[in-house]
Structures are given as structure tokens and as C-alpha cells.
Coordinates of C-alpha atoms in Angstrom, one line a residue:
M10 CA -58.9 58.8 26.2
W11 CA -57.3 55.4 27.0
R12 CA -54.5 56.4 24.6
G13 CA -53.8 59.5 26.8
A14 CA -53.8 57.3 30.0
V15 CA -51.4 54.9 28.4
G16 CA -49.2 57.7 27.3
N17 CA -49.1 59.2 30.8
L18 CA -48.1 55.8 32.3
L19 CA -45.4 55.4 29.8
R20 CA -44.1 58.9 30.6
G21 CA -44.3 58.2 34.3
R22 CA -47.3 60.4 34.9
G23 CA -49.9 57.9 36.0
A24 CA -51.2 57.8 39.6
G25 CA -49.6 54.5 40.1
S26 CA -46.3 55.2 38.4
P27 CA -42.9 55.2 40.3
R28 CA -42.6 58.9 39.6
A29 CA -46.0 59.6 41.1
A30 CA -45.2 57.4 44.1
S31 CA -41.9 59.2 44.5
A32 CA -43.7 62.6 44.4
S33 CA -46.2 61.4 47.0
A34 CA -43.4 60.3 49.3
A35 CA -41.6 63.6 48.9
A36 CA -44.7 65.5 49.8
Q37 CA -45.3 63.3 52.8
L38 CA -41.7 63.9 53.9
R39 CA -42.1 67.7 53.4
R40 CA -45.2 67.8 55.5
R41 CA -43.5 65.8 58.3
L42 CA -40.4 68.0 58.3
E43 CA -42.4 71.2 58.3
S44 CA -44.4 70.0 61.2
E45 CA -41.3 69.1 63.2
L46 CA -39.8 72.5 62.4
E47 CA -42.9 74.3 63.5
D48 CA -42.8 72.3 66.8
I49 CA -39.3 73.5 67.4
R50 CA -40.3 77.1 66.7
G51 CA -43.3 76.7 69.0
A52 CA -41.2 75.3 71.8
G53 CA -38.9 78.4 71.6
T54 CA -35.9 76.3 70.9
W55 CA -35.2 77.4 67.3
K56 CA -31.5 78.0 66.7
S57 CA -30.8 80.9 64.4
E58 CA -27.3 81.4 62.8
R59 CA -25.9 84.9 63.0
I60 CA -23.6 85.8 60.1
I61 CA -20.2 87.2 61.0
A62 CA -18.6 89.5 58.5
S63 CA -15.2 89.8 60.1
R64 CA -12.5 87.6 61.7
Q65 CA -13.3 85.7 64.9
G66 CA -12.2 87.7 67.9
P67 CA -13.5 89.6 71.0
H68 CA -14.9 92.3 68.7
L69 CA -17.0 91.4 65.7
R70 CA -18.9 92.9 62.8
L71 CA -22.1 91.1 61.8
A72 CA -23.6 91.0 58.4
G73 CA -26.2 93.7 57.9
G74 CA -24.2 96.4 59.5
G75 CA -23.8 95.3 63.2
A76 CA -20.3 96.6 64.1
G77 CA -18.5 96.9 67.4
I78 CA -20.2 93.8 68.7
L79 CA -18.5 92.2 71.8
N80 CA -18.2 88.5 71.3
F81 CA -18.8 86.3 74.4
C82 CA -19.8 83.0 72.9
A83 CA -16.8 81.6 71.0
N84 CA -14.4 78.8 72.0
N85 CA -11.5 81.2 71.1
Y86 CA -10.2 80.8 74.7
L87 CA -6.6 82.1 74.0
G88 CA -7.5 84.6 71.3
L89 CA -5.4 82.7 68.7
S90 CA -8.0 82.5 66.0
S91 CA -6.8 85.9 64.7
H92 CA -3.3 85.9 66.0
P93 CA -1.0 87.3 63.3
E94 CA 1.6 84.6 63.7
V95 CA -1.0 81.9 63.5
I96 CA -2.5 83.3 60.4
R97 CA 1.0 83.8 58.8
A98 CA 1.8 80.1 59.6
S99 CA -1.4 79.0 57.9
V100 CA -0.7 81.0 54.8
E101 CA 2.8 79.7 54.5
A102 CA 1.6 76.1 54.9
L103 CA -1.1 76.7 52.2
E104 CA 1.5 78.1 49.8
K105 CA 4.1 75.4 50.4
F106 CA 1.8 72.3 50.7
G107 CA -1.3 73.2 48.8
A108 CA -5.0 73.5 49.5
G109 CA -5.5 69.8 50.4
L110 CA -4.5 66.3 49.7
S111 CA -7.6 64.9 47.9
S112 CA -6.9 61.7 49.8
V113 CA -7.0 59.8 53.0
R114 CA -3.8 59.4 55.0
F115 CA -2.9 55.8 54.2
I116 CA -3.3 56.2 50.4
C117 CA -1.4 59.5 49.5
G118 CA -2.6 62.0 52.1
T119 CA 0.2 62.1 54.7
Q120 CA 2.6 65.1 54.5
S121 CA 5.6 65.9 56.7
I122 CA 3.6 68.6 58.5
H123 CA 1.1 66.0 59.6
K124 CA 3.8 63.9 61.2
D125 CA 5.4 67.0 62.7
L126 CA 2.2 68.2 64.3
E127 CA 1.4 64.7 65.7
E128 CA 4.9 64.6 67.3
K129 CA 4.3 68.1 68.7
I130 CA 0.9 67.1 70.2
A131 CA 2.4 64.0 71.9
C132 CA 5.2 66.1 73.3
F133 CA 2.8 68.8 74.6
H134 CA 0.7 66.2 76.4
Q135 CA 3.8 64.1 77.4
R136 CA 2.4 61.0 75.7
E137 CA 4.1 58.5 73.4
D138 CA 2.3 59.3 70.1
A139 CA -0.7 61.1 68.6
I140 CA -3.0 60.7 65.6
L141 CA -4.9 63.5 63.7
Y142 CA -8.6 63.6 62.8
A143 CA -10.8 66.0 60.9
S144 CA -12.4 66.9 64.2
C145 CA -12.6 65.7 67.8
F146 CA -16.1 64.4 67.0
D147 CA -14.4 62.0 64.6
A148 CA -11.7 61.2 67.1
N149 CA -14.4 60.2 69.6
A150 CA -16.4 58.4 66.9
G151 CA -13.3 56.3 66.0
I152 CA -11.7 55.3 69.3
F153 CA -14.2 53.2 71.3
E154 CA -15.1 50.8 68.4
A155 CA -11.5 50.2 67.6
L156 CA -10.4 49.8 71.2
L157 CA -13.2 47.9 73.0
S158 CA -14.5 44.4 72.4
P159 CA -17.8 42.8 73.5
E160 CA -16.0 41.4 76.5
D161 CA -15.0 44.9 77.7
A162 CA -16.9 47.6 79.5
V163 CA -17.0 51.4 79.1
L164 CA -18.3 53.6 82.0
S165 CA -19.4 57.1 80.8
D166 CA -20.5 60.2 82.7
E167 CA -24.1 60.9 81.9
L168 CA -23.3 64.5 80.8
N169 CA -20.5 63.6 78.5
H170 CA -20.4 65.4 75.1
A171 CA -22.6 64.1 72.3
S172 CA -19.6 62.9 70.4
I173 CA -18.5 60.6 73.2
I174 CA -22.0 59.2 73.6
D175 CA -22.2 58.6 69.8
G176 CA -18.8 57.0 69.8
I177 CA -19.7 54.6 72.6
R178 CA -22.9 53.7 70.8
L179 CA -20.8 52.4 67.9
C180 CA -18.8 50.0 70.0
K181 CA -19.9 46.6 71.2
A182 CA -18.6 46.9 74.7
N183 CA -20.9 46.6 77.7
K184 CA -22.1 50.2 78.5
Y185 CA -22.5 51.8 81.9
R186 CA -23.6 55.4 82.5
Y187 CA -22.8 56.9 85.9
K188 CA -24.4 60.0 87.4
H189 CA -22.7 63.2 86.7
M190 CA -19.4 63.4 88.6
D191 CA -20.9 61.1 91.2
M192 CA -18.0 58.9 92.5
Q193 CA -20.2 56.7 94.6
D194 CA -22.2 55.8 91.5
L195 CA -19.1 55.3 89.5
E196 CA -17.6 53.0 92.1
A197 CA -20.9 50.9 92.1
K198 CA -20.7 50.6 88.4
L199 CA -17.0 49.6 88.5
Q200 CA -17.8 46.9 91.0
D201 CA -20.4 45.5 88.6
A202 CA -18.1 45.8 85.7
Q203 CA -15.4 43.6 87.2
K204 CA -16.9 40.7 85.3
H205 CA -15.7 42.2 82.1
H206 CA -12.2 42.0 80.7
L207 CA -11.1 45.6 80.1
R208 CA -12.8 48.6 81.9
L209 CA -12.5 52.1 80.5
I210 CA -13.8 55.2 82.3
A211 CA -14.7 57.9 79.8
T212 CA -15.3 61.5 80.9
D213 CA -15.1 65.1 79.7
G214 CA -12.2 66.8 81.4
A215 CA -14.3 70.0 81.4
F216 CA -18.0 69.9 80.6
S217 CA -18.9 72.3 77.9
M218 CA -22.5 73.1 78.9
D219 CA -21.9 73.4 82.7
G220 CA -18.4 74.7 83.0
D221 CA -17.5 72.2 85.7
I222 CA -14.3 70.1 85.9
A223 CA -14.3 66.3 86.3
P224 CA -12.9 65.1 89.6
L225 CA -10.0 63.4 87.9
R226 CA -8.1 62.6 91.1
E227 CA -11.0 60.6 92.5
I228 CA -11.7 59.0 89.1
C229 CA -8.0 57.9 88.8
Q230 CA -8.1 56.6 92.3
L231 CA -11.1 54.4 91.5
A232 CA -9.5 53.4 88.2
Q233 CA -6.4 52.1 90.1
K234 CA -8.6 50.4 92.8
Y235 CA -10.7 48.5 90.2
D236 CA -8.0 48.1 87.5
A237 CA -9.6 50.4 84.9
L238 CA -8.2 52.8 82.3
V239 CA -9.1 56.5 82.1
F240 CA -10.1 58.4 78.9
I241 CA -10.7 62.1 78.9
D242 CA -12.0 64.5 76.3
E243 CA -10.1 67.8 76.7
C244 CA -11.7 70.0 74.1
H245 CA -12.6 72.6 76.7
A246 CA -9.4 72.3 78.6
T247 CA -6.5 72.0 76.2
G248 CA -4.4 75.2 76.0
F249 CA -5.6 77.0 79.1
L250 CA -6.2 74.7 82.1
G251 CA -3.2 73.7 84.2
P252 CA 0.0 75.7 84.9
N253 CA 1.2 75.1 81.3
G254 CA -2.2 74.8 79.6
R255 CA -2.0 71.0 79.2
G256 CA -5.4 70.4 80.5
T257 CA -7.4 69.0 83.4
D258 CA -4.9 66.1 84.0
E259 CA -2.1 68.7 84.6
L260 CA -4.4 71.0 86.6
L261 CA -5.2 68.1 89.0
G262 CA -1.8 66.4 89.0
V263 CA -2.8 63.1 87.3
M264 CA -1.0 63.3 84.0
D265 CA 0.7 59.9 84.7
K266 CA -2.7 58.3 85.5
V267 CA -4.8 59.2 82.4
T268 CA -4.2 56.7 79.6
I269 CA -6.0 58.4 76.6
I270 CA -6.6 62.0 75.7
N271 CA -8.8 63.2 72.9
S272 CA -8.9 66.9 72.1
T273 CA -9.4 69.5 69.4
L274 CA -7.4 71.9 67.4
G275 CA -10.6 73.9 66.7
K276 CA -10.9 75.8 70.0
A277 CA -8.0 77.2 71.9
L278 CA -5.4 75.9 69.5
G279 CA -6.0 78.2 66.6
G280 CA -9.7 77.8 66.2
A281 CA -9.8 76.3 62.7
A282 CA -10.6 72.6 62.8
G283 CA -9.2 69.2 63.5
G284 CA -8.9 66.8 66.5
Y285 CA -6.6 64.1 67.8
T286 CA -6.0 61.2 70.1
T287 CA -2.8 60.9 72.1
G288 CA -1.7 58.1 74.3
P289 CA 0.3 54.8 74.1
K290 CA 2.0 54.2 70.8
P291 CA 0.4 50.7 70.3
L292 CA -3.1 52.3 70.6
I293 CA -2.2 55.0 68.1
D294 CA -0.8 52.4 65.7
L295 CA -4.1 50.4 66.1
L296 CA -6.2 53.5 65.4
R297 CA -4.3 54.0 62.1
Q298 CA -5.3 50.5 61.1
R299 CA -8.9 50.3 62.5
S300 CA -10.3 53.7 63.2
R301 CA -13.0 54.3 60.5
P302 CA -13.1 58.2 60.7
Y303 CA -9.4 58.2 60.2
L304 CA -9.3 55.6 57.4
F305 CA -12.2 57.1 55.4
S306 CA -11.7 60.9 55.8
N307 CA -9.4 63.2 53.9
S308 CA -6.3 64.5 55.6
L309 CA -6.4 67.7 57.5
P310 CA -5.7 70.6 55.1
P311 CA -2.2 72.1 55.3
A312 CA -3.4 75.5 56.3
V313 CA -5.2 74.0 59.3
V314 CA -2.1 72.0 60.2
G315 CA 0.0 75.1 59.9
C316 CA -2.1 77.3 62.2
A317 CA -2.5 74.6 64.9
S318 CA 1.3 73.9 64.9
K319 CA 2.0 77.6 65.4
A320 CA -0.6 77.8 68.2
L321 CA 1.2 75.0 70.0
D322 CA 4.5 76.7 69.5
L323 CA 3.2 79.8 71.1
L324 CA 1.8 77.9 74.0
M325 CA 4.9 75.9 74.7
E326 CA 7.1 79.0 74.5
S327 CA 5.2 80.8 77.3
N328 CA 2.3 80.1 79.6
A329 CA 1.5 83.8 79.9
I330 CA -1.6 83.7 77.7
A331 CA -3.0 80.6 79.5
Q332 CA -2.4 82.1 82.9
S333 CA -4.2 85.4 82.0
M334 CA -7.5 83.4 81.8
A335 CA -7.9 82.9 85.6
A336 CA -8.3 86.5 86.6
K337 CA -10.7 87.4 83.8
T338 CA -12.8 84.4 84.5
Q339 CA -13.0 85.2 88.2
R340 CA -13.9 88.9 87.4
F341 CA -16.9 87.8 85.3
R342 CA -18.1 85.1 87.7
S343 CA -17.9 87.3 90.8
K344 CA -19.6 90.3 89.2
M345 CA -22.4 88.2 87.8
T346 CA -23.0 86.4 91.1
A347 CA -23.0 89.7 92.9
A348 CA -25.7 90.9 90.4
G349 CA -27.9 88.0 91.4
F350 CA -27.3 85.5 88.6
A351 CA -26.8 81.8 89.1
I352 CA -23.6 80.8 87.3
S353 CA -22.9 77.1 86.8
G354 CA -19.5 75.5 87.2
K355 CA -16.4 76.8 88.9
D356 CA -13.2 78.5 87.8
H357 CA -13.7 77.8 84.2
P358 CA -14.1 80.3 81.4
I359 CA -17.3 78.6 80.4
C360 CA -19.8 80.6 82.5
P361 CA -23.4 79.3 82.0
V362 CA -25.9 81.9 83.2
M363 CA -28.7 79.6 84.3
L364 CA -32.2 80.7 83.4
G365 CA -34.3 77.5 83.2
D366 CA -36.8 78.7 80.6
A367 CA -35.9 78.2 76.9
R368 CA -37.9 81.2 75.7
L369 CA -36.3 83.4 78.4
A370 CA -32.9 82.4 77.3
T371 CA -33.6 83.1 73.6
V372 CA -35.3 86.5 74.3
M373 CA -32.5 87.6 76.6
A374 CA -29.8 86.6 74.1
E375 CA -31.5 88.6 71.4
D376 CA -31.9 91.6 73.7
M377 CA -28.2 91.3 74.7
L378 CA -27.3 91.5 71.0
N379 CA -29.3 94.7 70.7
R380 CA -27.0 96.1 73.3
G381 CA -23.9 95.0 71.5
I382 CA -23.2 91.7 73.3
Y383 CA -23.1 88.5 71.2
V384 CA -24.2 85.6 73.4
I385 CA -26.3 82.5 72.6
G386 CA -29.2 80.9 74.5
F387 CA -28.9 77.1 74.9
S388 CA -31.9 74.9 75.4
Y389 CA -33.2 71.3 74.7
P390 CA -31.8 69.1 73.1
V391 CA -28.4 70.7 73.6
V392 CA -29.1 70.8 77.4
P393 CA -31.8 69.0 79.4
K394 CA -35.3 70.4 79.4
G395 CA -35.8 73.0 82.1
K396 CA -32.1 73.9 82.3
A397 CA -31.9 76.5 79.5
R398 CA -29.1 79.0 79.9
I399 CA -27.0 81.6 78.2
R400 CA -23.4 80.3 77.9
V401 CA -20.8 83.0 78.3
Q402 CA -17.2 82.2 77.3
I403 CA -14.3 84.3 78.5
S404 CA -11.3 84.8 76.2
A405 CA -7.8 85.9 77.1
V406 CA -8.2 88.8 74.7
H407 CA -11.2 90.2 76.5
S408 CA -10.3 93.4 78.4
D409 CA -11.6 94.2 81.9
E410 CA -13.8 96.9 80.2
D411 CA -15.3 94.3 77.9
I412 CA -16.2 92.1 80.8
D413 CA -17.7 94.9 82.8
R414 CA -19.8 96.0 79.8
C415 CA -21.1 92.4 79.4
V416 CA -22.1 92.2 83.1
D417 CA -23.9 95.6 82.9
A418 CA -25.8 94.5 79.8
F419 CA -26.8 91.2 81.5
T420 CA -28.0 93.2 84.6
Q421 CA -30.2 95.5 82.5
V422 CA -31.6 92.7 80.4
G423 CA -32.2 90.4 83.4
R424 CA -34.2 93.1 85.2
K425 CA -36.2 93.9 82.0
H426 CA -37.3 90.2 81.5
G427 CA -37.8 89.3 85.2
A428 CA -34.6 87.2 85.6
L429 CA -33.5 89.5 88.3
P430 CA -35.5 91.3 91.0

């Protein structure tokens, strides 16, 4: 008997063996995870992933046979994700430059197309230089730590994107959070921050969950008054806000007063992936030396670079696509408001249909899909508790008929579930 026990110990089967301890820890972890997942389901905030079996666009086919679905929840603002010239440019870059670099930029991962795209981005935003990242999340994760010291201060809007919040957490600067778009609170925080060396105001240009636009004129005025710099994240503005689609700083006439812009190539500019920082050349040079997501991430794949570069070409050749957004956005917002829905934000193609209850948002989104409209309910932790919504996003390639069909479906579903009288 004792020989069997010794044998089990030697083989790692005993109750006190490392293998047994590891199995116990794994079981404990599984129980904890399953409990947390059940809590998420119970709260009605479970996020399912619908599987698309077609290209991204205003009309989709879902796996399992769902065809002819109207898509109203993508960031494909300009409809360039499936634009034939964008796809062709991506294929040409893939054939000429390969699938990927298998390296970070400073070792052997920089190609001529990377430099060309960075120059094009800087030109588009009328800035000195630009630097590419794998995503704008990485751009936001890499800038604050590299730029700010413990003697500096960063002042952040309380509803900034999670990537800005996480990026700020990584830096050692003194952190201030001001109330959402509240200029009195920002000024009070700026007054207190005068004791620090460098002051940086950080804000989304357009807020992705609420569809509202930062008051950049007022922010820039306060920055000038208190000798601060302004940083904006333009992920939900680049390509379609402003007369030429350059973003909120162009829309509000403060392009010369915003120091740093971070944005994405994964939304309006082709919809694939990638992000960037553009601003003063010394800053971009410093990021190439110090920004950890840049230094430790592979280069953007050539196919992604190719499609983003072509998207920028199309945008700089003509502002017709960007300008088509305004009328379609206004059509949806006005018709939904007339139907009795509360739509957050103003004049932005992000149109959050405010519902409050997480379960209601989830159930209504599922019912909308049954009627051929693809939308998603958003709830905690993506948005604050009690502020659940269905976020509708208008694209330049939606027709008036598409928009009217979406409004009609919302009206029917809203009445069915008590969201409308």
C-alpha cells in the first residue's frame, strides 16, 4: 500500500504533489470564471458575437443563412471597407510587399509604403510628421508614458475612450479628470494644475458612445489661457467631419491650435486595422525611440497599409463622400426623434438610441435582427449603468430607403417592448 502511495507521489499523483496543487488551482479558477460569466448573463449584459459571412457593407449575409441584412452598427462611415479601389490597392500591396514583415519597425520592419503612408497622414492633417501603430489603442497606450513626466499633468474628459484612460494610467504624470465637456470644471482643474510643468488636455474629438462632439474651440481657448497643450483622439471623426473630412479640429476651425492627433485606419479609412499619431516632428521622433507599443509590435501588414493609403487618396481627391454623411445622419435623427425616441449627441453619424435598461437594449436589438436590421445593444461596462442603448451608425453608402426601413423597424420593436407609447 505504501509502495503505491510512494509511486503516486513520484508520478505527481499525490494529494500534496505540485500536479495536484495545480489541478486544484485550475478547478478553483474555473469555478470563479464560471460564476463571473453567470453573473454577466444574469445581469443581461452578455455580449454575443454574430458571425458575418460576407464583406463588410450596408447589406450583410450572416452565417446560418441570414441574407439581406441591413447593417447599422459598423464604423464603416464612408463605405470604403468594400470599395473596389481600396480592395485592389490592398491586393497589389500584398503581392508586391508580402504578407508581413515578421519584425518590428526598427529592426527590419520598415518598408517604403510605411513611410509613404506616414507622410500622407501628416499631409492630410496638415502636421509635421506621423507614426503608424498596429491600432489606435496602441497609439493611445504609447503616447502619454513617452511624453509626460512625473512633473507634468494630464487633464482627461471623464468619458474618454478606454484606450485613452488606459494610456494615461501607464504614465507617471499627475492625473486630473474633468466632467464630460464641462468647461468650468476643466478650467478649475487647469488652475490647480498650474503647479505642474507641462499640462496636456486629452479628449476624444467625437465620443463614440454618445455621438457628441468635444467643444474644441472652448478647450483651445482654455489651453491658451493656461498655457496647456491639446491632444485629441479622432477615431470617430477622421474622414468625415469637417469640410474635407479632416476631423473635429477642421470642423471647429482650430487645426492650428491642436498639438497632437491620434486616430485610426480601422474605421472610415478602409476599415482594416492600424492607428497613428500625428503632430510635431520632435514628438514623432521621440515616439519612435520610446513608445513601447511601437517598439515591441510588428509592423502594419502591407495589405493594410495599401488599403489605408488608397482610402486617403480617395478622400483627398474629393470631399463628396464625406459631405454625403450630413443629410443621411439628419434624416435618421429627425425621423427617430419624431417617432418618440431619445437620440444622444448631435449631427454625428453615431446615433445612440437611449433606452436605459440593459435587458431592454439586448432584447430590442435581437428583435431588430429578426426584422433584418443589424444593430447592437450597449450596456455596462461599455457604458455607465442605467444608460444602456442601441448605437446606430449611419454610413455614406446607406440609401434613404435603408434609413427609412431602419426607423420603421425601430418604431415597431419599440412599441412591442414598451419603449414607445
